[in-house]
Tab-separated table of C-alpha atoms and ligand atoms in Angstrom:
chain	number	residue	atom	x	y	z
A	1	MET	CA	22.313	4.272	-30.073
A	2	SER	CA	18.568	4.195	-29.747
A	3	THR	CA	16.437	3.925	-32.865
A	4	PHE	CA	13.762	5.903	-31.105
A	5	SER	CA	11.918	7.901	-33.725
A	6	ARG	CA	8.373	8.264	-32.505
A	7	GLU	CA	6.888	11.707	-32.050
A	8	ALA	CA	7.516	13.177	-28.622
A	9	GLY	CA	4.533	12.606	-26.375
A	10	ALA	CA	3.242	9.630	-28.316
A	11	ALA	CA	4.910	6.980	-26.185
A	12	LEU	CA	3.423	5.559	-22.997
A	13	ILE	CA	6.674	5.978	-21.103
A	14	GLU	CA	9.728	8.172	-21.370
A	15	HIS	CA	11.938	6.226	-23.739
A	16	ALA	CA	15.109	7.107	-21.817
A	17	GLN	CA	13.807	5.330	-18.712
A	18	SER	CA	13.529	2.047	-20.580
A	19	LEU	CA	17.212	2.221	-21.495
A	20	ASP	CA	18.230	1.850	-17.837
A	21	CYS	CA	17.447	-1.882	-17.972
A	22	ILE	CA	20.574	-3.884	-18.844
A	23	HIS	CA	18.597	-7.125	-19.385
A	24	CYS	CA	20.567	-9.004	-16.729
A	25	GLY	CA	17.505	-10.996	-15.637
A	26	LEU	CA	18.282	-10.819	-11.919
A	27	CYS	CA	14.729	-9.676	-11.288
A	28	LEU	CA	13.018	-12.584	-13.025
A	29	HIS	CA	12.881	-15.170	-10.287
A	30	THR	CA	11.834	-12.700	-7.606
A	31	CYS	CA	8.861	-11.469	-9.637
A	32	PRO	CA	5.613	-13.068	-8.441
A	33	THR	CA	3.881	-12.915	-11.815
A	34	TYR	CA	6.874	-14.536	-13.525
A	35	GLN	CA	6.861	-17.208	-10.823
A	36	LEU	CA	3.166	-17.822	-11.472
A	37	THR	CA	3.324	-17.937	-15.270
A	38	GLY	CA	6.924	-18.561	-16.346
A	39	ASN	CA	6.316	-16.040	-19.140
A	40	GLU	CA	8.950	-13.456	-19.968
A	41	SER	CA	6.199	-10.951	-20.793
A	42	ALA	CA	4.988	-11.286	-17.192
A	43	SER	CA	8.437	-10.450	-15.820
A	44	PRO	CA	9.967	-7.032	-15.077
A	45	ARG	CA	12.529	-7.429	-17.863
A	46	GLY	CA	9.873	-8.520	-20.330
A	47	ARG	CA	7.555	-5.679	-19.413
A	48	ILE	CA	10.320	-3.111	-19.791
A	49	HIS	CA	11.242	-4.657	-23.129
A	50	LEU	CA	7.644	-4.246	-24.292
A	51	MET	CA	7.460	-0.657	-23.002
A	52	ARG	CA	10.638	0.200	-24.849
A	53	ALA	CA	9.375	-1.399	-28.060
A	54	GLU	CA	6.177	0.624	-27.743
A	55	ALA	CA	8.105	3.811	-27.063
A	56	GLU	CA	10.171	3.186	-30.193
A	57	GLY	CA	7.050	2.586	-32.241
A	58	ARG	CA	7.994	-1.022	-33.029
A	59	ILE	CA	4.823	-2.451	-31.483
A	60	GLU	CA	1.327	-1.190	-30.801
A	61	PRO	CA	-0.185	-1.285	-27.325
A	62	ASP	CA	-2.536	-4.145	-28.178
A	63	HIS	CA	-4.463	-6.501	-25.914
A	64	SER	CA	-1.440	-8.670	-25.049
A	65	PHE	CA	0.587	-5.551	-24.213
A	66	GLU	CA	-2.207	-4.343	-21.944
A	67	GLU	CA	-2.414	-7.757	-20.259
A	68	ALA	CA	1.349	-7.773	-19.617
A	69	MET	CA	1.104	-4.370	-17.944
A	70	ASN	CA	-2.084	-4.879	-15.987
A	71	SER	CA	-1.027	-8.251	-14.574
A	72	CYS	CA	1.840	-6.566	-12.714
A	73	LEU	CA	1.201	-6.271	-8.975
A	74	LEU	CA	3.409	-3.188	-8.649
A	75	CYS	CA	4.972	-4.957	-5.685
A	76	LEU	CA	8.350	-3.334	-6.514
A	77	ARG	CA	10.380	-6.434	-5.671
A	78	CYS	CA	12.115	-5.980	-9.001
A	79	GLU	CA	13.338	-2.546	-7.867
A	80	SER	CA	14.888	-4.088	-4.745
A	81	VAL	CA	17.072	-6.517	-6.704
A	82	CYS	CA	17.823	-4.447	-9.799
A	83	PRO	CA	21.553	-3.596	-10.035
A	84	ALA	CA	20.862	-0.870	-12.591
A	85	GLY	CA	18.489	1.133	-10.383
A	86	VAL	CA	15.565	0.823	-12.788
A	87	ARG	CA	12.610	2.924	-11.565
A	88	PHE	CA	9.974	0.383	-12.468
A	89	GLU	CA	7.116	1.915	-10.500
A	90	SER	CA	7.405	5.228	-12.284
A	91	MET	CA	7.434	3.531	-15.700
A	92	MET	CA	4.482	1.304	-14.899
A	93	GLU	CA	2.359	4.148	-13.543
A	94	SER	CA	3.057	6.244	-16.620
A	95	CYS	CA	2.342	3.305	-18.906
A	96	ARG	CA	-0.993	2.493	-17.272
A	97	ASP	CA	-2.019	6.133	-17.344
A	98	GLY	CA	-1.304	6.308	-21.087
A	99	LEU	CA	-2.983	2.975	-21.760
A	100	ASP	CA	-6.151	4.341	-20.296
A	101	SER	CA	-6.463	6.777	-23.183
A	102	VAL	CA	-5.189	4.604	-26.050
A	103	ARG	CA	-7.165	1.531	-24.944
A	104	PRO	CA	-10.258	2.875	-23.164
A	105	LYS	CA	-11.914	0.495	-20.736
A	106	GLY	CA	-15.498	-0.739	-21.152
A	107	TRP	CA	-18.330	1.443	-19.870
A	108	LEU	CA	-18.858	-0.583	-16.708
A	109	ALA	CA	-15.188	-0.390	-15.713
A	110	ARG	CA	-15.153	3.337	-16.539
A	111	LEU	CA	-18.257	3.908	-14.421
A	112	ALA	CA	-16.890	1.874	-11.498
A	113	ARG	CA	-13.673	3.832	-11.678
A	114	ARG	CA	-15.381	7.190	-11.914
A	115	ILE	CA	-17.456	6.400	-8.847
A	116	GLY	CA	-14.718	4.620	-6.867
A	117	PHE	CA	-11.787	6.892	-7.628
A	118	GLY	CA	-13.653	10.117	-8.338
A	119	ARG	CA	-16.437	10.083	-5.750
A	120	ILE	CA	-15.845	7.583	-2.973
A	121	LEU	CA	-12.147	7.622	-2.115
A	122	PRO	CA	-11.728	11.430	-2.023
A	123	SER	CA	-14.738	11.866	0.270
A	124	ARG	CA	-15.058	10.887	3.923
A	125	THR	CA	-18.844	10.801	3.453
A	126	GLY	CA	-18.514	8.632	0.342
A	127	ILE	CA	-16.277	6.131	2.134
A	128	ARG	CA	-18.536	6.080	5.169
A	129	PHE	CA	-21.631	5.468	3.032
A	130	THR	CA	-19.935	2.702	1.016
A	131	LEU	CA	-18.595	0.891	4.061
A	132	GLY	CA	-22.011	1.282	5.716
A	133	ALA	CA	-23.620	-0.384	2.694
A	134	LEU	CA	-21.043	-3.190	2.823
A	135	LYS	CA	-21.760	-3.633	6.523
A	136	LEU	CA	-25.471	-3.963	5.790
A	137	ALA	CA	-24.776	-6.500	3.029
A	138	GLN	CA	-22.612	-8.486	5.456
A	139	ILE	CA	-25.322	-8.437	8.148
A	140	LEU	CA	-27.966	-9.595	5.648
A	141	GLY	CA	-25.643	-12.321	4.347
A	142	LEU	CA	-25.663	-10.874	0.836
A	143	THR	CA	-21.880	-11.008	0.523
A	144	ARG	CA	-22.127	-14.797	0.890
A	145	LEU	CA	-24.038	-14.812	-2.406
A	146	ALA	CA	-21.314	-12.862	-4.180
A	147	PRO	CA	-19.260	-15.952	-5.169
A	148	LEU	CA	-22.346	-17.427	-6.880
A	149	LEU	CA	-22.972	-14.237	-8.841
A	150	LEU	CA	-19.443	-13.025	-9.495
A	151	GLY	CA	-17.246	-16.141	-9.309
A	152	ALA	CA	-13.675	-15.527	-8.142
A	153	ARG	CA	-14.242	-11.774	-7.754
A	154	GLY	CA	-17.247	-12.554	-5.595
A	155	ARG	CA	-15.096	-14.819	-3.433
A	156	ALA	CA	-12.678	-11.923	-2.971
A	157	LEU	CA	-15.608	-9.696	-1.971
A	158	ALA	CA	-16.971	-12.313	0.444
A	159	SER	CA	-13.575	-12.666	2.131
A	160	LEU	CA	-13.367	-8.966	3.032
A	161	PRO	CA	-13.180	-8.545	6.810
A	162	SER	CA	-16.286	-7.634	8.724
A	163	VAL	CA	-16.898	-3.898	8.745
A	164	PRO	CA	-16.728	-2.867	12.434
A	165	PRO	CA	-19.837	-1.509	14.196
A	166	ARG	CA	-20.564	2.175	13.636
A	167	ALA	CA	-19.378	3.126	17.131
A	168	GLU	CA	-15.877	1.940	16.210
A	169	ARG	CA	-15.853	3.677	12.838
A	170	GLN	CA	-14.918	7.083	14.171
A	171	PRO	CA	-12.047	9.417	13.328
A	172	LEU	CA	-9.439	9.999	15.995
A	173	ASP	CA	-10.055	12.691	18.578
A	174	LEU	CA	-6.629	13.974	19.521
A	175	ALA	CA	-7.202	17.602	20.373
A	176	ALA	CA	-5.322	17.459	23.665
A	177	PRO	CA	-2.039	15.718	24.520
A	178	ALA	CA	-2.891	12.146	25.558
A	179	SER	CA	-0.890	12.070	28.768
A	180	GLY	CA	0.598	15.512	29.133
A	181	SER	CA	4.110	14.028	29.143
A	182	GLU	CA	4.753	14.189	25.397
A	183	THR	CA	7.675	16.298	24.295
A	184	GLN	CA	7.536	15.818	20.526
A	185	GLU	CA	4.900	16.538	17.916
A	186	ALA	CA	3.740	14.638	14.839
A	187	TRP	CA	0.846	14.420	12.467
A	188	LEU	CA	-0.742	10.982	12.314
A	189	MET	CA	-2.182	10.342	8.871
A	190	GLU	CA	-5.581	8.672	9.371
A	191	GLY	CA	-6.039	7.528	5.783
A	192	CYS	CA	-9.179	6.964	3.725
A	193	VAL	CA	-10.474	3.498	4.629
A	194	MET	CA	-8.443	3.177	7.835
A	195	PRO	CA	-10.895	5.081	10.089
A	196	GLU	CA	-13.746	2.907	8.788
A	197	LEU	CA	-12.102	-0.524	8.707
A	198	PHE	CA	-9.143	-0.129	11.030
A	199	GLY	CA	-10.048	2.665	13.427
A	200	ARG	CA	-8.616	0.454	16.169
A	201	VAL	CA	-5.231	0.533	14.404
A	202	ASN	CA	-5.273	4.332	14.305
A	203	ARG	CA	-6.202	4.458	17.990
A	204	ALA	CA	-3.439	1.958	18.804
A	205	SER	CA	-0.952	4.010	16.751
A	206	ALA	CA	-1.839	7.179	18.671
A	207	ALA	CA	-1.506	5.358	22.024
A	208	VAL	CA	1.907	3.936	21.091
A	209	LEU	CA	3.143	7.312	19.860
A	210	ALA	CA	1.975	8.933	23.102
A	211	ALA	CA	3.861	6.280	25.095
A	212	ALA	CA	6.948	7.144	23.056
A	213	GLY	CA	6.613	10.804	24.056
A	214	VAL	CA	4.919	12.043	20.891
A	215	HIS	CA	1.809	14.189	20.860
A	216	CYS	CA	0.090	13.535	17.557
A	217	ARG	CA	-2.648	15.427	15.812
A	218	THR	CA	-4.718	14.560	12.761
A	219	ARG	CA	-6.387	16.365	9.878
A	220	ALA	CA	-9.924	15.028	10.011
A	221	GLU	CA	-10.846	16.695	6.714
A	222	HIS	CA	-8.099	14.872	4.811
A	223	THR	CA	-8.979	11.537	3.196
A	224	CYS	CA	-7.051	9.908	0.376
A	225	CYS	CA	-3.386	10.253	-0.661
A	226	GLY	CA	-4.073	9.026	-4.221
A	227	ALA	CA	-1.889	5.885	-4.172
A	228	LEU	CA	-4.575	3.698	-5.706
A	229	HIS	CA	-5.181	6.272	-8.433
A	230	ALA	CA	-1.498	6.400	-9.388
A	231	HIS	CA	-1.130	2.630	-9.432
A	232	ASN	CA	-4.200	2.125	-11.540
A	233	GLY	CA	-3.615	4.552	-14.379
A	234	ASP	CA	-5.227	7.751	-13.119
A	235	LEU	CA	-2.328	10.163	-12.721
A	236	ALA	CA	-4.583	13.221	-13.043
A	237	GLY	CA	-6.661	12.002	-10.093
A	238	ALA	CA	-3.459	11.150	-8.205
A	239	ARG	CA	-2.147	14.696	-8.752
A	240	ASP	CA	-5.392	16.259	-7.536
A	241	LEU	CA	-5.286	14.211	-4.347
A	242	ALA	CA	-1.576	14.857	-3.850
A	243	ARG	CA	-2.238	18.613	-4.044
A	244	SER	CA	-5.047	18.431	-1.495
A	245	THR	CA	-2.894	16.267	0.797
A	246	ILE	CA	0.012	18.709	0.579
A	247	ILE	CA	-2.290	21.665	1.287
A	248	ALA	CA	-3.781	19.894	4.320
A	249	PHE	CA	-0.406	19.486	6.021
A	250	GLU	CA	1.888	22.179	4.695
A	251	SER	CA	1.010	24.984	7.124
A	252	SER	CA	2.828	23.133	9.897
A	253	GLU	CA	6.304	22.983	8.411
A	254	ASN	CA	8.853	20.588	9.880
A	255	ILE	CA	6.408	18.504	11.883
A	256	PRO	CA	6.787	14.870	10.766
A	257	ILE	CA	3.847	13.171	9.086
A	258	VAL	CA	3.611	9.640	10.482
A	259	VAL	CA	1.920	7.040	8.273
A	260	ASN	CA	0.823	3.610	9.499
A	261	SER	CA	-0.159	2.375	6.034
A	262	ALA	CA	2.951	1.313	4.091
A	263	GLY	CA	1.331	1.732	0.677
A	264	CYS	CA	0.258	5.306	1.400
A	265	GLY	CA	3.603	6.233	2.959
A	266	SER	CA	5.534	4.875	0.009
A	267	HIS	CA	3.377	6.819	-2.419
A	268	MET	CA	3.564	10.088	-0.478
A	269	LYS	CA	7.350	9.850	-0.266
A	270	GLU	CA	7.263	9.804	-4.068
A	271	TYR	CA	4.958	12.812	-4.588
A	272	PRO	CA	7.673	14.819	-6.386
A	273	ARG	CA	7.521	12.309	-9.252
A	274	LEU	CA	3.998	13.508	-9.999
A	275	PHE	CA	5.110	17.115	-10.487
A	276	THR	CA	8.329	16.944	-12.488
A	277	GLU	CA	6.856	19.376	-15.021
A	278	ASP	CA	5.306	21.768	-12.528
A	279	PRO	CA	8.066	23.685	-10.657
A	280	GLU	CA	5.772	25.290	-8.096
A	281	TRP	CA	4.169	22.032	-7.036
A	282	LEU	CA	7.434	20.156	-7.333
A	283	ASP	CA	8.916	22.344	-4.579
A	284	ARG	CA	5.873	21.911	-2.380
A	285	ALA	CA	5.818	18.147	-2.999
A	286	GLN	CA	9.501	17.837	-2.090
A	287	ALA	CA	8.976	19.756	1.142
A	288	PHE	CA	5.967	17.590	2.000
A	289	SER	CA	7.566	14.246	1.113
A	290	SER	CA	10.669	14.957	3.166
A	291	ARG	CA	8.416	14.978	6.261
A	292	VAL	CA	6.664	11.662	5.551
A	293	VAL	CA	7.836	8.808	7.738
A	294	ASP	CA	6.555	5.309	8.318
A	295	PHE	CA	5.167	4.579	11.793
A	296	THR	CA	7.819	1.914	12.447
A	297	GLU	CA	10.836	3.893	11.263
A	298	PHE	CA	9.656	6.907	13.268
A	299	LEU	CA	9.458	4.857	16.480
A	300	ALA	CA	12.599	2.758	16.075
A	301	THR	CA	15.005	5.558	16.962
A	302	PRO	CA	16.495	5.951	20.471
A	303	GLU	CA	14.671	9.209	21.279
A	304	ARG	CA	11.336	7.449	20.881
A	305	LEU	CA	12.194	3.773	21.390
A	306	ASP	CA	13.741	4.299	24.839
A	307	PRO	CA	10.665	5.932	26.392
A	308	LEU	CA	8.434	3.422	24.621
A	309	LYS	CA	10.428	0.465	25.964
A	310	SER	CA	10.096	1.759	29.497
A	311	ARG	CA	6.313	1.542	29.107
A	312	LEU	CA	6.084	-1.919	27.516
A	313	GLY	CA	4.859	-4.674	29.839
A	314	ARG	CA	5.207	-8.412	29.459
A	315	SER	CA	3.039	-9.414	26.523
A	316	LYS	CA	1.081	-12.612	26.064
A	317	SER	CA	0.961	-12.223	22.286
A	318	GLY	CA	3.036	-15.429	21.912
A	319	THR	CA	4.912	-16.218	18.727
A	320	LEU	CA	4.855	-13.499	16.085
A	321	ALA	CA	6.066	-13.302	12.499
A	322	PHE	CA	6.399	-10.008	10.649
A	323	ASP	CA	5.433	-10.079	6.978
A	324	ASP	CA	7.062	-7.139	5.198
A	325	PRO	CA	4.501	-5.156	3.181
A	326	CYS	CA	5.958	-4.672	-0.314
A	327	HIS	CA	5.672	-0.898	-0.067
A	328	LEU	CA	7.511	-0.890	3.237
A	329	CYS	CA	10.508	-3.077	2.298
A	330	HIS	CA	10.743	-2.530	-1.470
A	331	GLY	CA	9.011	0.849	-1.680
A	332	GLN	CA	10.575	2.553	1.349
A	333	GLY	CA	13.557	0.340	2.145
A	334	VAL	CA	12.295	-0.073	5.731
A	335	ARG	CA	13.155	-3.560	6.978
A	336	SER	CA	14.805	-3.508	10.391
A	337	ALA	CA	12.525	-0.979	12.161
A	338	PRO	CA	9.489	-3.264	12.619
A	339	ARG	CA	11.722	-6.084	13.850
A	340	THR	CA	13.456	-3.739	16.295
A	341	LEU	CA	10.072	-2.752	17.715
A	342	LEU	CA	8.803	-6.309	18.053
A	343	ALA	CA	12.063	-7.420	19.678
A	344	ALA	CA	11.559	-4.691	22.290
A	345	ILE	CA	8.367	-6.310	23.617
A	346	PRO	CA	9.104	-8.478	26.645
A	347	GLY	CA	7.672	-11.988	26.520
A	348	VAL	CA	7.083	-12.418	22.791
A	349	GLU	CA	8.972	-14.734	20.476
A	350	VAL	CA	9.595	-13.327	17.018
A	351	VAL	CA	10.214	-15.807	14.202
A	352	GLU	CA	10.987	-15.148	10.553
A	353	LEU	CA	8.983	-16.324	7.565
A	354	GLU	CA	11.070	-18.022	4.874
A	355	ASP	CA	10.197	-15.328	2.362
A	356	PRO	CA	8.766	-12.336	4.249
A	357	GLU	CA	9.332	-9.977	1.307
A	358	ALA	CA	7.179	-11.946	-1.116
A	359	CYS	CA	3.903	-10.263	-2.064
A	360	CYS	CA	0.791	-11.597	-0.297
A	361	GLY	CA	-1.306	-10.886	-3.403
A	362	SER	CA	-3.224	-7.927	-2.029
A	363	ALA	CA	-1.498	-5.253	-4.144
A	364	GLY	CA	-4.057	-2.459	-3.822
A	365	ILE	CA	-7.151	-3.548	-5.724
A	366	HIS	CA	-5.324	-6.367	-7.536
A	367	SER	CA	-6.991	-8.931	-5.264
A	368	MET	CA	-10.383	-7.763	-6.578
A	369	LEU	CA	-9.327	-7.441	-10.222
A	370	ARG	CA	-7.303	-10.678	-10.452
A	371	PRO	CA	-8.498	-12.895	-7.619
A	372	GLU	CA	-7.018	-16.151	-8.951
A	373	ASP	CA	-3.455	-14.777	-9.035
A	374	SER	CA	-4.003	-13.123	-5.699
A	375	SER	CA	-5.229	-16.365	-4.075
A	376	ALA	CA	-2.292	-18.358	-5.451
A	377	LEU	CA	0.189	-15.911	-3.936
A	378	LEU	CA	-1.655	-15.875	-0.615
A	379	ALA	CA	-1.660	-19.692	-0.497
A	380	ASP	CA	2.169	-19.654	-0.598
A	381	LYS	CA	2.246	-17.118	2.219
A	382	LEU	CA	-0.167	-19.157	4.348
A	383	ARG	CA	2.098	-22.208	3.961
A	384	ASP	CA	5.072	-20.049	4.940
A	385	LEU	CA	3.248	-18.884	8.066
A	386	GLU	CA	2.329	-22.472	8.976
A	387	ARG	CA	5.962	-23.562	8.711
A	388	SER	CA	7.110	-20.652	10.892
A	389	GLY	CA	5.003	-21.781	13.856
A	390	ALA	CA	3.805	-18.212	14.526
A	391	GLN	CA	0.309	-17.708	15.902
A	392	THR	CA	0.095	-14.043	14.959
A	393	LEU	CA	1.058	-12.586	11.629
A	394	VAL	CA	2.104	-8.954	12.013
A	395	THR	CA	1.728	-6.444	9.217
A	396	ALA	CA	1.960	-2.677	8.689
A	397	ASN	CA	-0.414	-2.075	5.805
A	398	PRO	CA	-4.229	-2.217	5.602
A	399	GLY	CA	-4.368	-3.990	2.220
A	400	CYS	CA	-2.114	-6.794	3.456
A	401	HIS	CA	-4.107	-6.858	6.709
A	402	MET	CA	-7.350	-7.521	4.812
A	403	GLN	CA	-5.710	-10.089	2.548
A	404	TRP	CA	-4.267	-12.046	5.462
A	405	ALA	CA	-7.485	-11.742	7.493
A	406	GLY	CA	-9.489	-13.255	4.628
A	407	GLY	CA	-6.987	-16.075	4.082
A	408	LEU	CA	-6.575	-16.927	7.758
A	409	ALA	CA	-10.335	-16.956	8.376
A	410	GLN	CA	-10.770	-19.543	5.626
A	411	ALA	CA	-7.648	-21.674	6.023
A	412	LYS	CA	-6.113	-21.144	9.469
A	413	PRO	CA	-8.851	-20.279	11.966
A	414	GLY	CA	-6.482	-20.573	14.970
A	415	LYS	CA	-4.207	-17.810	13.732
A	416	GLN	CA	-4.681	-14.070	13.548
A	417	VAL	CA	-3.280	-11.001	11.838
A	418	GLN	CA	-2.564	-7.729	13.624
A	419	HIS	CA	-1.073	-4.404	12.697
A	420	ILE	CA	2.222	-3.787	14.504
A	421	ALA	CA	0.620	-0.812	16.277
A	422	GLU	CA	-1.966	-3.167	17.799
A	423	VAL	CA	0.739	-5.554	19.015
A	424	LEU	CA	2.659	-2.704	20.641
A	425	ALA	CA	-0.470	-1.137	22.133
A	426	LYS	CA	-1.424	-4.443	23.759
A	427	ALA	CA	1.987	-4.571	25.417
A	428	LEU	CA	1.255	-1.155	26.929
A	429	GLU	CA	-1.717	-2.550	28.799
A	430	PRO	CA	-1.050	-3.744	32.354
A	431	ASP	CA	-2.332	-7.262	31.653
A	432	ALA	CA	-1.190	-7.460	28.061
A	433	SER	CA	-2.571	-10.434	26.186
B	501	LIG	S1	6.432	-4.842	-9.645
B	501	LIG	FE1	6.326	-6.951	-8.849
B	501	LIG	S2	4.891	-8.017	-10.237
B	501	LIG	FE2	5.499	-6.107	-11.272
B	501	LIG	S3	7.237	-6.680	-12.542
B	501	LIG	FE3	8.125	-5.957	-10.599
B	501	LIG	S4	8.358	-7.820	-9.343
B	501	LIG	FE4	6.977	-8.333	-11.064
B	502	LIG	S1	17.237	-6.579	-12.711
B	502	LIG	FE1	16.973	-4.511	-13.531
B	502	LIG	S2	18.467	-4.357	-15.179
B	502	LIG	FE2	18.256	-6.536	-14.717
B	502	LIG	S3	16.661	-7.248	-16.162
B	502	LIG	FE3	15.618	-6.709	-14.271
B	502	LIG	S4	14.975	-4.574	-14.554
B	502	LIG	FE4	16.534	-5.001	-16.125
């Protein structure tokens, strides 16, 4: 029986959740931070042990506790292997949210967060202005100075991909059916940074969906789903953005909401978790989340794959390897759909990485906050890619896309990274290359 005696509400997590862990240790050797450090406190089991001790009032959330929690990538690989069904993501998000009030961050971190999470991400104008400023800094070569001024974090900043020219940074215009032959409807979630950094991926996604017989529309006024907020200890901000996301799409009941960013899709499928104590919003969140579907799982069904296959030409994309984004394989349990789609492209060879489900080190903003850990994990992935012989690394998540792009530009200039929508869209072109 638990010795839990702390006042209700005082703990960082729900004590009962911590009791799900049976301490078997199966998760240890799959956890990237345990692999990096060898420390139990940097493992899933160790972190849950600490959370439970805190919930029982046996330890205080001191600096070492905070470090154990904040070093987690929230890659969710521990959830994939756990035989007890531990809901690690939910515990970690709750813990980080509570830590924010019991161990307030310094003023600079608070300011950066208030601006980044509160002003920039929820606003299309804010994102556009910020990416425009980054573009200017890249043109003037200022980002090359960042490593000198900011060390490892500056190197992470300097390795960000080039912001595309303004003409490419446009939201989708999908008012009319693309070809007139579509028989199904879907919303295509454009995302917050996607239109600015990966507008080409959104355009490719829309073209591939049209080829599969799907007429998609977008909500230009919608920006951020709140995934970064939830992962980084701002559950209030995450709830606000979840509500606005639900409102933006709920008038069109039953139409699927297709998401080409694995991290966002995984988070939106879990919206009900944010509203367990709010019955009205819980119902609305459940209705919304049941419509969310990843781009690859939506396409890899016969009703869409068959028409898509009939449109795919012989591709010159060569040898490809798919690297599973953590929030696609561990977060959403989607593993076969991207491989089914790639295998449908005539002329390409698809090879497997040795460990495609290992985290690339991107992990939301982890690569900016903990660049050394992030680089070490990416170095393993780059070696894995080299061994596979693939020329193109295929992903399905913008964070991973940026991480790989930065690593390949520095270490493997002959190789490239593409979103799976781009690979498929190229095969739709008559002279696919
Ligand atoms: S989410 Fe990833 S980094 Fe965090 S404890 Fe689980 S396996 Fe380790
Ligand atoms: S695999 Fe699950 S039950 Fe086993 S130690 Fe890890 S979190 Fe606990």
